[in-house]
XYZ file of C-alpha atoms in Angstrom:
222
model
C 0.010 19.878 -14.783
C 1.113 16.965 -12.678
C 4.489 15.490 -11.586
C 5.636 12.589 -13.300
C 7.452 9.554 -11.976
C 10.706 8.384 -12.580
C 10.760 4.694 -11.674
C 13.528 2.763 -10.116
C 15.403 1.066 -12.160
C 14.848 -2.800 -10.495
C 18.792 -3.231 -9.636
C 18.675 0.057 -7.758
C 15.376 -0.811 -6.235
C 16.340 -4.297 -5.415
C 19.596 -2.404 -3.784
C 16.970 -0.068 -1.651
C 15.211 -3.007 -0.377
C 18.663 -4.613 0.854
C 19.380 -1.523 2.729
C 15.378 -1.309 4.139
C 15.697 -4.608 5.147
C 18.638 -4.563 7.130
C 17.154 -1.269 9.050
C 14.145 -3.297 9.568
C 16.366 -6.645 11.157
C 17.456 -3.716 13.304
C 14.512 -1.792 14.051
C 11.687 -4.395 14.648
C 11.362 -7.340 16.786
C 9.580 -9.385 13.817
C 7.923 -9.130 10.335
C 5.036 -11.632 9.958
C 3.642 -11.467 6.191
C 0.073 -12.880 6.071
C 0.120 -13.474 2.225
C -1.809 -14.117 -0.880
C -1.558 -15.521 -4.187
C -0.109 -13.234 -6.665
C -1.541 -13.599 -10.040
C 0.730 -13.628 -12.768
C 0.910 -11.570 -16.055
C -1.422 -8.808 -14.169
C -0.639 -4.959 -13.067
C -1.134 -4.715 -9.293
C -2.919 -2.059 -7.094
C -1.435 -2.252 -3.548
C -3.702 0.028 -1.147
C -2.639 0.491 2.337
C -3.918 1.719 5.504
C -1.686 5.368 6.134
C -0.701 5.578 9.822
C 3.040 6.306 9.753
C 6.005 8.442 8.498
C 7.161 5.194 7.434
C 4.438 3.920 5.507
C 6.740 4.383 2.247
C 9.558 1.786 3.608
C 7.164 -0.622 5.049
C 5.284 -0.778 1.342
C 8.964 -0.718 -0.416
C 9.371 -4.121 1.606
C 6.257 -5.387 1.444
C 6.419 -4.621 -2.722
C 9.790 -7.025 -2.318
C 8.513 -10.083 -0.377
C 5.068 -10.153 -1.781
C 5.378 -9.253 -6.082
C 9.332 -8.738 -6.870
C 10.295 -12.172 -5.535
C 7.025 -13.398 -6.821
C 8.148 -11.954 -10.498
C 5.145 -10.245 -10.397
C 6.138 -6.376 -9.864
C 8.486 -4.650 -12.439
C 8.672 -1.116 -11.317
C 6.951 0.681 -8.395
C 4.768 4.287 -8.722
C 3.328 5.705 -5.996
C 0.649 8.520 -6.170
C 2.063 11.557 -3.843
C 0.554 14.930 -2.894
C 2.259 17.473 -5.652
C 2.789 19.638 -2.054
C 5.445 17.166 -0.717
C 6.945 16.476 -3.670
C 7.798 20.061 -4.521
C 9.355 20.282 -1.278
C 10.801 17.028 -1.970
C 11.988 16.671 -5.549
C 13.330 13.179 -4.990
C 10.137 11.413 -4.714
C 10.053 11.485 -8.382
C 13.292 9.873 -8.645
C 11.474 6.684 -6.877
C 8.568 6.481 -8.793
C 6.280 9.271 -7.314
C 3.412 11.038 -9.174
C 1.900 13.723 -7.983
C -1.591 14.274 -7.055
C -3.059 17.731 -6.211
C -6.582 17.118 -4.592
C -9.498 19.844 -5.258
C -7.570 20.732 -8.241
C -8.708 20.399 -12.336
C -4.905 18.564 -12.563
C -6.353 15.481 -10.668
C -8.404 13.961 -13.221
C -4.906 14.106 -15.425
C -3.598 12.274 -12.326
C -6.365 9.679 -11.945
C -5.418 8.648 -16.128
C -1.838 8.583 -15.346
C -2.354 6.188 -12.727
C -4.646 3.936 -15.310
C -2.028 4.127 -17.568
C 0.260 3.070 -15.322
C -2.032 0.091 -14.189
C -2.224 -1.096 -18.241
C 0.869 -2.682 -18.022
C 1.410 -5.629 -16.610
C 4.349 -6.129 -13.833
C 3.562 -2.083 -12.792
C 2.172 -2.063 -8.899
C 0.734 1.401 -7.916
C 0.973 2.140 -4.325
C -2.414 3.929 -2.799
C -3.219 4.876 0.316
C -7.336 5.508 -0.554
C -7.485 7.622 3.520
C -5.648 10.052 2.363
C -4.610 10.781 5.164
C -2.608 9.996 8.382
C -4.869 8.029 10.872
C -4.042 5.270 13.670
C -3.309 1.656 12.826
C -5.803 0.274 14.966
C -8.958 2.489 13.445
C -12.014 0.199 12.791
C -13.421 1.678 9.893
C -10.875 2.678 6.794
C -12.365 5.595 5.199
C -12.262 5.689 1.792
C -11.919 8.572 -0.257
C -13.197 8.631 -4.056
C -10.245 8.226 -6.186
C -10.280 4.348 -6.979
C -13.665 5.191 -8.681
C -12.398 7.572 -10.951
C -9.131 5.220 -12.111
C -10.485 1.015 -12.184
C -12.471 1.802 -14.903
C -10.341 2.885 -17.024
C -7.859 0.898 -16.362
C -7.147 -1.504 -20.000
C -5.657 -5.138 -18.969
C -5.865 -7.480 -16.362
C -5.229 -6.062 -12.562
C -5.227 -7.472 -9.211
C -6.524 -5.349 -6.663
C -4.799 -5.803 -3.317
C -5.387 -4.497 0.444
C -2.863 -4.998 3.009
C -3.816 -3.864 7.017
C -0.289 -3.318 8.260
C -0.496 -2.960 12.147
C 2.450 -2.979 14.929
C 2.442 -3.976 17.991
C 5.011 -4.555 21.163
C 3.782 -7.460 23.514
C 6.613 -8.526 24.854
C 9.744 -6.659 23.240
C 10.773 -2.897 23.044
C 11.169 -3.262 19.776
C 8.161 -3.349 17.737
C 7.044 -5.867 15.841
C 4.850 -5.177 12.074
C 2.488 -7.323 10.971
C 1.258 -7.224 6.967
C -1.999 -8.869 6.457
C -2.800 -9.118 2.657
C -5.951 -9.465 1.173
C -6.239 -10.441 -2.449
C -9.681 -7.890 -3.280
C -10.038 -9.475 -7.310
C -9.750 -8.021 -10.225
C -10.260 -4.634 -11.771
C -12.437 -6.095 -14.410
C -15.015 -7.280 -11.443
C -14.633 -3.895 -9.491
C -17.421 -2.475 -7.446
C -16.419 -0.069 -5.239
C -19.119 -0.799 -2.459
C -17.796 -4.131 -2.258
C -14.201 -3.421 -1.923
C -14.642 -1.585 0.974
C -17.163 -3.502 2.340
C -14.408 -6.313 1.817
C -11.458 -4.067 3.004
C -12.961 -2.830 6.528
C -14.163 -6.474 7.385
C -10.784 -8.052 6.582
C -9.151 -5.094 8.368
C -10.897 -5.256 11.688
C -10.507 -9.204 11.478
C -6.833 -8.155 11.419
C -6.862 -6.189 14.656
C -8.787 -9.062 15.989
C -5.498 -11.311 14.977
C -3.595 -9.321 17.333
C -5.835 -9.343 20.647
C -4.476 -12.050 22.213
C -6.837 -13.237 25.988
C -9.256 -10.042 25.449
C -12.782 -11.055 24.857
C -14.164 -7.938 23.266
C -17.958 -7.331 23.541
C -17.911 -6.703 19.740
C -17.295 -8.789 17.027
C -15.085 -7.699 14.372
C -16.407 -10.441 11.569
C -14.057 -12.381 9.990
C -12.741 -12.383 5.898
């Protein structure tokens, strides 16, 4: 049996936000947003690459600038391993769902999440590694979950990628860079092709950041 979320309410996640973005002002040199065209009246899948302890705040702002000012996003879901949100109970409490991998329970999680993507203004938050791995990896590994929820997803949804990668050049503070990549709709889904599409516009992302290097390799381009 799975976890089930218990979304934000929007004033209390537009109040989280606030607070993220004022530890962000503080904790990074500077936010760059590479953005997209949000498509209105749709349900939105929002996969990330997983390479930090932080991965949750950076997608709680990137959910604010790119679909809640947009009018697109209404409430937020993440899917969570059930493991850390037994230890952590409040996960639920901002819109976490719990998946428990190798287990019968995950096919119950893969419908929740298409439920959850049948109604527009809901974005989903995925990280389709499934696990921690380095920003700057060239390849994003995907695991097989996306195949088992698009389909049966009912209504229109915009699949999205961002490649969020930091970097220090010339400040001790960091700075984070979100580079979005609008991957279509779940009605024209092939799973080949998204992550065909994802790794190109991915290591085309990296290659953003190199700056006099003239690597040997090209990293295509999206």
């Amino acid at each position: 049996m799975i976890i089930k979320a218990k979304p934000l309410n929007p004033f209390f996640f537009k109040c989280g936000t606030k607070i993220i973005s004022w530890l962000f002002k503080r904790r990074f040199n500077k936010i760059i947003l590479r953005n997209i065209d949000i498509k209105p009246d749709h349900s939105y899948l929002l996969m990330c690459n997983h390479f930090s302890f932080l991965d949750g705040l950076i997608a709680y702002h990137l959910c604010d600038k790119a679909l809640r000012k947009k009018n697109g996003m209404k409430q937020l879901y993440i899917m969570s391993l059930k493991k850390q949100m037994e230890k952590n109970k409040w996960l639920r409490y901002c819109g976490s769902f719990s998946v428990d991998p190798g287990k019968r329970s995950i096919k119950e999680s893969f419908d929740y999440a298409a439920e959850i993507l049948s109604k527009p203004g809901n974005v989903l938050l995925f990280y389709p590694q499934g696990n921690l791995e380095s920003s700057q990896v060239r390849h994003i590994q995907f695991q097989d979950g996306l195949k088992q929820i698009i389909p049966k997803v009912k209504g229109k949804c915009q699949l999205i990628w961002s490649s969020n990668l930091i970097e220090y050049f010339e400040s001790t503070k960091p700075s984070l860079y979100y580079n979005l990549l609008d991957c279509g709709t779940g009605e024209a889904f092939d799973f080949e092709s998204l992550k065909q599409q994802v790794n190109q516009h991915h290591r085309a992302s990296i290659e953003k950041n190199i700056r006099f290097t003239k690597e040997p390799m090209s990293y295509g381009t999206t």
